[in-house]
Amino acid sequence: MNLPPFKLERYFARYEFNVEYLLCASDCQSFTVQELLSLEPDAAARFGEHWLGYTESPGSPSLRQEIAGIYTGISPEQILVHSGAEEAIFLLMHAILGPGDHAIVHFPCYQSLIEVARGTGCDVSPWTAHEGDAWALDLDELERLIRPETRLIVVNFPHNPTGYLMPDDKYRRLNGIAQERGIILFSDEVYREAEYNSADRLPSACEINPTAISLGVMSKTYGLPGLRIGWVATRDVTLLAKMAALKDYTTICNSAPSEFLAELALRHRPALVERNLEIIARNLSILDSFFERHADRFVWHRPKAGPIAFPRLLDGDIEAFCHDLVTTSGVLLLPGTVYEDTGNHFRIGFGRANLPEAVARLEEYLDR
Ligand SMILES: Cc1ncc(COP(=O)(O)O)c(C=O)c1O
């Protein structure tokens, strides 16, 4: 295993906890433990009595039951809980890939989706999104990338960092191509349920494709990254067993308090999602007007889903711009270079409640 530094995490490590405005967060507004416990009258008492022994390695049966309820036709035995989505990505790649294999990865992407694949010794081809086509992916290009040794196709809808959501018919064709070719589809769905129009929501890959793996997490749409609870859902239980065997060498089992709180939160999923979609909708209209006012400086591609987008700075170098902005005004944007992007893009996040103040500060900086 040979992993380069995780550029995005290193960038965040420098600023995340000492900057005034984190205007590039990929998660939605979070909650306190107390807010979660107040969702049910007896939850605080039950939490106080919750046992702190080791937990069941695949995830507690009642948590897996709640997670399975997110999907149609998926049972608790088809869920494996992890420490965040990150552990699941790591174990999945190591369960499937190795030297001599080939993987195709939606690009640009959250770095571990491509680097962990490469780190297994497998050969990786980026499947590049087209900015000129609202960050769409081309299925003909995918077919040209497929080789006899292709084992895995990795996609992420809604997409980090562009907010792209594939249309339903195309997504079903993608699943069909993977199935016909005997290739496993790994579908990173950590921003699912954050579609601005619920009619745009795609089925989970695990619902429509018997060999696909869907990745979910508490962090993004539900706003609970501090729980570090993520999971995979798949009907391929042999693959789940391989991942479970690897998990014995990473975290063994999940945090007991986090399992309790994740299960509680998932029982109230619609309320959590509704709160965060309201924040996103309000913030998006602020961003629409902001980018309209500054059309001479930025290109704005309004996403269809999720709390992040990938606009382009027209003049100047994006790294220098982000650096100057954060040091003089305390507003953090994420330069696209951490995604190996060369198009002068930056990630902006709009799932947090303080976006209006952050955008006002950004505008003051631009108007200086
Ligand atoms: C697309 C994508 N997948 C996976 C993850 C990892 O999620 P977590 O940090 O909750 O483990 C992230 C986090 O930013 C992400 O954006």
Short mmCIF file of C-alpha atoms and ligand atoms in Angstrom, two decimals:
data_model
loop_
_atom_site.label_atom_id
_atom_site.label_comp_id
_atom_site.label_asym_id
_atom_site.label_seq_id
_atom_site.Cartn_x
_atom_site.Cartn_y
_atom_site.Cartn_z
CA MET A 1 0.00 0.00 0.00
CA ASN A 2 1.42 3.33 -1.06
CA LEU A 3 -0.73 6.36 -0.24
CA PRO A 4 0.26 9.98 -1.00
CA PRO A 5 -0.84 12.75 1.42
CA PHE A 6 -4.59 13.43 1.35
CA LYS A 7 -4.43 16.99 -0.02
CA LEU A 8 -7.92 18.04 1.05
CA GLU A 9 -7.47 16.74 4.61
CA ARG A 10 -4.04 18.44 4.89
CA TYR A 11 -5.54 21.72 3.64
CA PHE A 12 -8.36 21.46 6.18
CA ALA A 13 -5.91 20.53 8.93
CA ARG A 14 -4.28 23.93 8.44
CA TYR A 15 -7.46 25.97 8.67
CA GLU A 16 -10.61 24.09 9.72
CA PHE A 17 -10.53 24.83 13.44
CA ASN A 18 -8.97 28.29 13.38
CA VAL A 19 -10.75 30.09 10.58
CA GLU A 20 -13.78 32.32 11.11
CA TYR A 21 -15.85 31.17 8.12
CA LEU A 22 -15.61 27.70 6.66
CA LEU A 23 -17.26 28.44 3.32
CA CYS A 24 -16.26 25.12 1.75
CA ALA A 25 -17.56 22.50 4.20
CA SER A 26 -19.06 19.46 2.53
CA ASP A 27 -21.30 18.54 5.43
CA CYS A 28 -24.60 20.13 6.43
CA GLN A 29 -25.25 22.00 9.67
CA SER A 30 -24.74 19.69 12.62
CA PHE A 31 -26.66 19.11 15.87
CA THR A 32 -25.66 18.85 19.53
CA VAL A 33 -26.01 15.62 21.47
CA GLN A 34 -28.73 17.36 23.47
CA GLU A 35 -30.67 18.27 20.32
CA LEU A 36 -30.59 14.63 19.21
CA LEU A 37 -31.59 13.36 22.66
CA SER A 38 -34.55 15.73 22.75
CA LEU A 39 -36.00 13.98 19.68
CA GLU A 40 -37.53 11.31 21.98
CA PRO A 41 -38.82 11.83 25.54
CA ASP A 42 -36.85 8.98 27.15
CA ALA A 43 -33.73 9.12 24.92
CA ALA A 44 -31.50 10.93 27.47
CA ALA A 45 -32.24 8.31 30.13
CA ARG A 46 -31.63 5.45 27.69
CA PHE A 47 -28.39 7.04 26.49
CA GLY A 48 -27.22 7.32 30.13
CA GLU A 49 -27.76 3.60 30.57
CA HIS A 50 -26.17 2.60 27.25
CA TRP A 51 -23.53 -0.09 27.73
CA LEU A 52 -19.95 0.80 26.75
CA GLY A 53 -18.70 -2.68 25.97
CA TYR A 54 -17.53 -3.76 22.53
CA THR A 55 -20.33 -3.65 20.00
CA GLU A 56 -21.29 -6.22 17.35
CA SER A 57 -18.73 -6.04 14.55
CA PRO A 58 -21.15 -5.59 11.59
CA GLY A 59 -23.03 -2.88 13.51
CA SER A 60 -25.79 -3.37 16.07
CA PRO A 61 -28.81 -5.23 14.65
CA SER A 62 -31.16 -2.36 15.52
CA LEU A 63 -28.91 0.22 13.81
CA ARG A 64 -28.61 -1.99 10.73
CA GLN A 65 -32.40 -2.36 10.76
CA GLU A 66 -32.76 1.45 10.72
CA ILE A 67 -30.15 1.80 7.93
CA ALA A 68 -31.80 -0.95 5.86
CA GLY A 69 -35.02 1.09 6.10
CA ILE A 70 -33.41 3.81 3.97
CA TYR A 71 -33.40 1.38 1.01
CA THR A 72 -36.02 -0.70 -0.79
CA GLY A 73 -35.43 -4.45 -0.77
CA ILE A 74 -32.33 -4.39 1.47
CA SER A 75 -32.21 -6.36 4.73
CA PRO A 76 -30.09 -5.66 7.84
CA GLU A 77 -27.78 -8.59 6.89
CA GLN A 78 -26.93 -6.66 3.71
CA ILE A 79 -25.53 -3.71 5.68
CA LEU A 80 -22.01 -3.42 7.13
CA VAL A 81 -21.44 -0.43 9.41
CA HIS A 82 -18.06 1.35 9.48
CA SER A 83 -16.24 4.27 11.11
CA GLY A 84 -17.41 6.86 8.64
CA ALA A 85 -17.62 6.41 4.89
CA GLU A 86 -13.85 6.67 4.83
CA GLU A 87 -13.23 3.29 6.47
CA ALA A 88 -15.76 1.69 4.13
CA ILE A 89 -13.94 3.08 1.05
CA PHE A 90 -10.64 1.76 2.36
CA LEU A 91 -11.92 -1.73 3.11
CA LEU A 92 -13.95 -2.04 -0.06
CA MET A 93 -11.00 -1.18 -2.31
CA HIS A 94 -8.77 -3.62 -0.45
CA ALA A 95 -11.41 -6.36 -0.59
CA ILE A 96 -11.77 -6.05 -4.38
CA LEU A 97 -8.63 -4.63 -5.97
CA GLY A 98 -4.96 -5.54 -6.28
CA PRO A 99 -2.05 -5.54 -8.74
CA GLY A 100 -3.14 -6.56 -12.25
CA ASP A 101 -6.67 -5.17 -11.76
CA HIS A 102 -8.12 -2.05 -13.33
CA ALA A 103 -10.61 0.43 -11.87
CA ILE A 104 -12.45 3.38 -13.43
CA VAL A 105 -13.15 6.34 -11.16
CA HIS A 106 -15.50 9.33 -11.64
CA PHE A 107 -13.18 12.36 -11.74
CA PRO A 108 -12.58 14.87 -10.14
CA CYS A 109 -13.40 13.12 -6.91
CA TYR A 110 -13.04 12.86 -3.17
CA GLN A 111 -9.39 11.85 -3.10
CA SER A 112 -9.66 8.50 -1.33
CA LEU A 113 -11.98 7.16 -4.06
CA ILE A 114 -9.06 7.29 -6.48
CA GLU A 115 -5.97 7.07 -4.23
CA VAL A 116 -6.99 4.05 -2.19
CA ALA A 117 -7.71 2.23 -5.46
CA ARG A 118 -4.26 3.19 -6.75
CA GLY A 119 -2.73 2.30 -3.37
CA THR A 120 -3.82 -1.34 -3.77
CA GLY A 121 -1.44 -1.55 -6.78
CA CYS A 122 -4.35 -1.55 -9.22
CA ASP A 123 -4.28 0.52 -12.42
CA VAL A 124 -6.79 3.39 -12.36
CA SER A 125 -8.41 5.36 -15.20
CA PRO A 126 -10.19 8.62 -14.36
CA TRP A 127 -13.64 8.97 -15.97
CA THR A 128 -13.67 12.74 -16.33
CA ALA A 129 -16.74 14.95 -15.89
CA HIS A 130 -17.34 17.65 -18.53
CA GLU A 131 -17.70 21.15 -17.20
CA GLY A 132 -19.08 22.34 -20.55
CA ASP A 133 -21.93 19.83 -20.15
CA ALA A 134 -22.84 20.82 -16.55
CA TRP A 135 -20.28 18.32 -15.23
CA ALA A 136 -21.94 15.35 -16.96
CA LEU A 137 -20.25 11.99 -17.56
CA ASP A 138 -20.25 10.38 -20.99
CA LEU A 139 -21.25 6.69 -21.10
CA ASP A 140 -19.49 6.17 -24.46
CA GLU A 141 -16.27 7.30 -22.84
CA LEU A 142 -16.88 4.83 -20.02
CA GLU A 143 -17.28 1.97 -22.51
CA ARG A 144 -13.98 2.97 -24.14
CA LEU A 145 -12.22 2.90 -20.74
CA ILE A 146 -13.39 -0.63 -19.89
CA ARG A 147 -10.73 -3.35 -20.23
CA PRO A 148 -10.89 -7.12 -19.73
CA GLU A 149 -9.27 -6.65 -16.29
CA THR A 150 -11.64 -3.86 -15.13
CA ARG A 151 -13.01 -4.95 -11.74
CA LEU A 152 -14.59 -1.78 -10.39
CA ILE A 153 -16.37 1.39 -11.55
CA VAL A 154 -16.59 4.12 -8.90
CA VAL A 155 -19.18 6.88 -9.16
CA ASN A 156 -20.44 9.56 -6.80
CA PHE A 157 -23.94 11.08 -7.19
CA PRO A 158 -24.74 13.70 -5.93
CA HIS A 159 -21.16 14.56 -6.73
CA ASN A 160 -18.37 16.00 -4.62
CA PRO A 161 -17.28 18.62 -5.70
CA THR A 162 -19.61 19.60 -8.58
CA GLY A 163 -23.08 18.71 -7.24
CA TYR A 164 -23.79 16.78 -10.46
CA LEU A 165 -26.65 14.31 -10.38
CA MET A 166 -26.91 11.85 -13.26
CA PRO A 167 -30.34 11.65 -14.95
CA ASP A 168 -32.25 8.50 -13.98
CA ASP A 169 -32.27 6.81 -17.43
CA LYS A 170 -28.53 7.30 -17.86
CA TYR A 171 -27.87 6.01 -14.34
CA ARG A 172 -29.85 2.86 -15.10
CA ARG A 173 -27.83 2.40 -18.32
CA LEU A 174 -24.64 2.80 -16.28
CA ASN A 175 -25.79 0.06 -13.91
CA GLY A 176 -26.71 -2.08 -16.92
CA ILE A 177 -23.26 -1.65 -18.49
CA ALA A 178 -21.53 -2.64 -15.24
CA GLN A 179 -23.74 -5.70 -14.84
CA GLU A 180 -23.39 -6.86 -18.47
CA ARG A 181 -19.60 -6.58 -18.24
CA GLY A 182 -19.41 -8.31 -14.83
CA ILE A 183 -17.90 -5.17 -13.22
CA ILE A 184 -18.75 -4.14 -9.67
CA LEU A 185 -20.25 -0.65 -9.38
CA PHE A 186 -19.27 1.24 -6.23
CA SER A 187 -21.77 4.03 -5.80
CA ASP A 188 -20.78 6.71 -3.29
CA GLU A 189 -24.16 8.06 -2.21
CA VAL A 190 -23.08 10.06 0.84
CA TYR A 191 -24.97 13.16 -0.40
CA ARG A 192 -28.16 11.23 -1.27
CA GLU A 193 -31.45 12.77 0.01
CA ALA A 194 -29.95 16.25 -0.46
CA GLU A 195 -31.63 16.64 -3.89
CA TYR A 196 -33.33 20.05 -4.22
CA ASN A 197 -36.24 18.36 -5.97
CA SER A 198 -37.00 14.94 -4.49
CA ALA A 199 -38.21 13.78 -7.95
CA ASP A 200 -34.54 13.90 -9.04
CA ARG A 201 -33.45 11.36 -6.40
CA LEU A 202 -31.78 8.34 -7.97
CA PRO A 203 -32.45 4.84 -6.72
CA SER A 204 -29.60 3.49 -4.64
CA ALA A 205 -27.36 1.32 -6.81
CA CYS A 206 -27.82 -1.59 -4.38
CA GLU A 207 -31.59 -1.48 -5.06
CA ILE A 208 -31.37 -1.87 -8.83
CA ASN A 209 -28.10 -3.75 -9.32
CA PRO A 210 -27.46 -7.06 -7.47
CA THR A 211 -23.68 -6.68 -7.45
CA ALA A 212 -23.46 -2.93 -6.76
CA ILE A 213 -22.37 -1.46 -3.45
CA SER A 214 -23.95 1.71 -2.10
CA LEU A 215 -22.04 3.89 0.35
CA GLY A 216 -23.93 5.91 2.97
CA VAL A 217 -22.94 8.00 5.98
CA MET A 218 -24.34 10.09 8.83
CA SER A 219 -21.97 12.98 8.00
CA LYS A 220 -23.33 14.87 5.03
CA THR A 221 -27.08 15.22 4.45
CA TYR A 222 -27.86 14.39 8.09
CA GLY A 223 -25.11 16.70 9.39
CA LEU A 224 -23.59 14.28 11.91
CA PRO A 225 -19.93 13.73 10.89
CA GLY A 226 -18.78 13.63 14.54
CA LEU A 227 -20.57 10.30 14.99
CA ARG A 228 -18.16 8.68 12.49
CA ILE A 229 -20.82 6.22 11.37
CA GLY A 230 -20.96 5.12 7.73
CA TRP A 231 -22.01 1.92 5.98
CA VAL A 232 -22.17 -0.07 2.80
CA ALA A 233 -25.35 -1.71 1.51
CA THR A 234 -25.16 -4.53 -1.03
CA ARG A 235 -26.86 -7.78 -1.96
CA ASP A 236 -23.39 -9.29 -2.52
CA VAL A 237 -22.97 -10.82 0.94
CA THR A 238 -19.74 -12.58 -0.07
CA LEU A 239 -18.15 -9.18 -0.60
CA LEU A 240 -19.57 -7.96 2.73
CA ALA A 241 -17.89 -10.95 4.44
CA LYS A 242 -14.54 -10.01 2.84
CA MET A 243 -14.91 -6.43 4.07
CA ALA A 244 -15.90 -7.65 7.54
CA ALA A 245 -12.74 -9.78 7.68
CA LEU A 246 -10.65 -6.68 6.92
CA LYS A 247 -12.55 -4.61 9.49
CA ASP A 248 -11.19 -6.97 12.16
CA TYR A 249 -7.82 -5.34 11.42
CA THR A 250 -8.99 -1.72 11.40
CA THR A 251 -11.67 -0.78 13.96
CA ILE A 252 -13.17 -4.21 14.89
CA CYS A 253 -16.47 -2.59 15.82
CA ASN A 254 -18.10 0.81 16.04
CA SER A 255 -18.32 3.30 18.88
CA ALA A 256 -21.22 2.33 21.17
CA PRO A 257 -22.40 5.93 21.91
CA SER A 258 -22.24 6.74 18.18
CA GLU A 259 -24.32 3.69 17.29
CA PHE A 260 -26.97 4.76 19.80
CA LEU A 261 -27.09 8.34 18.50
CA ALA A 262 -27.00 7.33 14.82
CA GLU A 263 -29.94 4.99 15.32
CA LEU A 264 -31.87 7.70 17.15
CA ALA A 265 -31.09 10.24 14.41
CA LEU A 266 -32.13 7.84 11.64
CA ARG A 267 -35.51 7.28 13.31
CA HIS A 268 -36.02 11.03 12.75
CA ARG A 269 -34.34 11.20 9.35
CA PRO A 270 -37.09 13.18 7.57
CA ALA A 271 -36.91 15.98 10.16
CA LEU A 272 -33.11 16.19 9.98
CA VAL A 273 -33.12 16.21 6.19
CA GLU A 274 -35.90 18.80 6.02
CA ARG A 275 -33.98 21.15 8.36
CA ASN A 276 -30.83 20.87 6.27
CA LEU A 277 -32.62 21.19 2.92
CA GLU A 278 -34.16 24.44 4.19
CA ILE A 279 -30.69 25.78 5.03
CA ILE A 280 -29.41 24.73 1.60
CA ALA A 281 -32.35 26.35 -0.23
CA ARG A 282 -31.93 29.65 1.60
CA ASN A 283 -28.15 29.63 1.05
CA LEU A 284 -28.47 28.75 -2.63
CA SER A 285 -30.62 31.77 -3.35
CA ILE A 286 -27.99 33.95 -1.63
CA LEU A 287 -25.30 32.35 -3.81
CA ASP A 288 -27.37 32.75 -6.98
CA SER A 289 -27.55 36.51 -6.40
CA PHE A 290 -23.91 36.69 -5.30
CA PHE A 291 -22.68 35.00 -8.47
CA GLU A 292 -25.02 37.11 -10.60
CA ARG A 293 -23.50 40.26 -9.07
CA HIS A 294 -19.99 38.91 -9.71
CA ALA A 295 -20.44 37.27 -13.10
CA ASP A 296 -17.35 39.12 -14.32
CA ARG A 297 -15.21 37.21 -11.79
CA PHE A 298 -16.75 33.73 -11.46
CA VAL A 299 -18.52 31.08 -13.50
CA TRP A 300 -21.33 29.57 -11.42
CA HIS A 301 -22.77 26.13 -12.21
CA ARG A 302 -25.83 25.74 -9.98
CA PRO A 303 -25.94 22.11 -8.79
CA LYS A 304 -29.05 19.91 -8.61
CA ALA A 305 -28.22 18.36 -5.25
CA GLY A 306 -25.98 18.48 -2.23
CA PRO A 307 -24.30 21.22 -0.15
CA ILE A 308 -21.30 21.92 -2.45
CA ALA A 309 -20.51 23.34 -5.87
CA PHE A 310 -17.40 23.90 -7.98
CA PRO A 311 -17.42 27.42 -9.48
CA ARG A 312 -14.53 28.83 -11.52
CA LEU A 313 -12.45 31.92 -10.83
CA LEU A 314 -12.01 33.75 -14.11
CA ASP A 315 -8.91 35.85 -13.43
CA GLY A 316 -5.99 35.10 -11.13
CA ASP A 317 -4.60 31.91 -9.71
CA ILE A 318 -7.07 29.99 -7.53
CA GLU A 319 -4.52 28.93 -4.90
CA ALA A 320 -3.27 32.50 -4.47
CA PHE A 321 -6.87 33.81 -4.34
CA CYS A 322 -7.92 31.31 -1.63
CA HIS A 323 -4.77 31.97 0.37
CA ASP A 324 -5.19 35.75 0.26
CA LEU A 325 -8.90 35.48 1.11
CA VAL A 326 -8.38 33.29 4.16
CA THR A 327 -5.44 35.26 5.53
CA THR A 328 -6.96 38.71 5.08
CA SER A 329 -10.67 37.98 5.61
CA GLY A 330 -10.96 34.69 7.51
CA VAL A 331 -13.10 33.00 4.84
CA LEU A 332 -12.00 29.55 3.71
CA LEU A 333 -12.67 28.35 0.15
CA LEU A 334 -11.07 25.15 -1.13
CA PRO A 335 -8.87 25.47 -4.23
CA GLY A 336 -9.66 22.87 -6.90
CA THR A 337 -5.98 21.95 -7.02
CA VAL A 338 -6.54 19.68 -4.01
CA TYR A 339 -8.68 17.64 -6.45
CA GLU A 340 -5.90 17.62 -9.06
CA ASP A 341 -8.11 20.11 -10.96
CA THR A 342 -6.31 22.44 -13.35
CA GLY A 343 -9.29 24.59 -14.35
CA ASN A 344 -9.07 27.30 -11.65
CA HIS A 345 -12.15 25.99 -9.80
CA PHE A 346 -12.85 26.13 -6.10
CA ARG A 347 -15.24 24.30 -3.82
CA ILE A 348 -17.88 26.33 -2.06
CA GLY A 349 -20.07 24.78 0.65
CA PHE A 350 -23.58 25.97 1.49
CA GLY A 351 -24.94 23.53 4.06
CA ARG A 352 -24.01 25.65 7.07
CA ALA A 353 -26.27 28.17 8.83
CA ASN A 354 -23.66 30.97 8.87
CA LEU A 355 -23.35 31.20 5.07
CA PRO A 356 -25.02 34.65 4.86
CA GLU A 357 -22.30 36.19 7.09
CA ALA A 358 -19.54 34.28 5.26
CA VAL A 359 -20.75 35.50 1.86
CA ALA A 360 -21.03 39.07 3.17
CA ARG A 361 -17.39 38.84 4.31
CA LEU A 362 -16.35 37.39 0.93
CA GLU A 363 -18.13 40.24 -0.83
CA GLU A 364 -16.38 42.84 1.35
CA TYR A 365 -13.10 41.25 0.32
CA LEU A 366 -14.01 41.42 -3.39
CA ASP A 367 -15.20 45.03 -3.12
CA ARG A 368 -12.03 46.29 -1.41
C1 LIG B 1 -17.84 11.77 -1.74
C2 LIG B 1 -17.38 11.48 -0.35
N1 LIG B 1 -17.26 10.21 0.03
C3 LIG B 1 -16.83 9.88 1.27
C4 LIG B 1 -16.53 10.84 2.19
C5 LIG B 1 -16.04 10.45 3.57
O1 LIG B 1 -17.04 10.69 4.52
P1 LIG B 1 -16.70 10.66 6.08
O2 LIG B 1 -15.75 11.78 6.32
O3 LIG B 1 -17.96 10.88 6.78
O4 LIG B 1 -16.09 9.34 6.39
C6 LIG B 1 -16.64 12.20 1.84
C7 LIG B 1 -16.27 13.26 2.80
O5 LIG B 1 -16.10 14.42 2.45
C8 LIG B 1 -17.09 12.52 0.54
O6 LIG B 1 -17.25 13.78 0.15
#
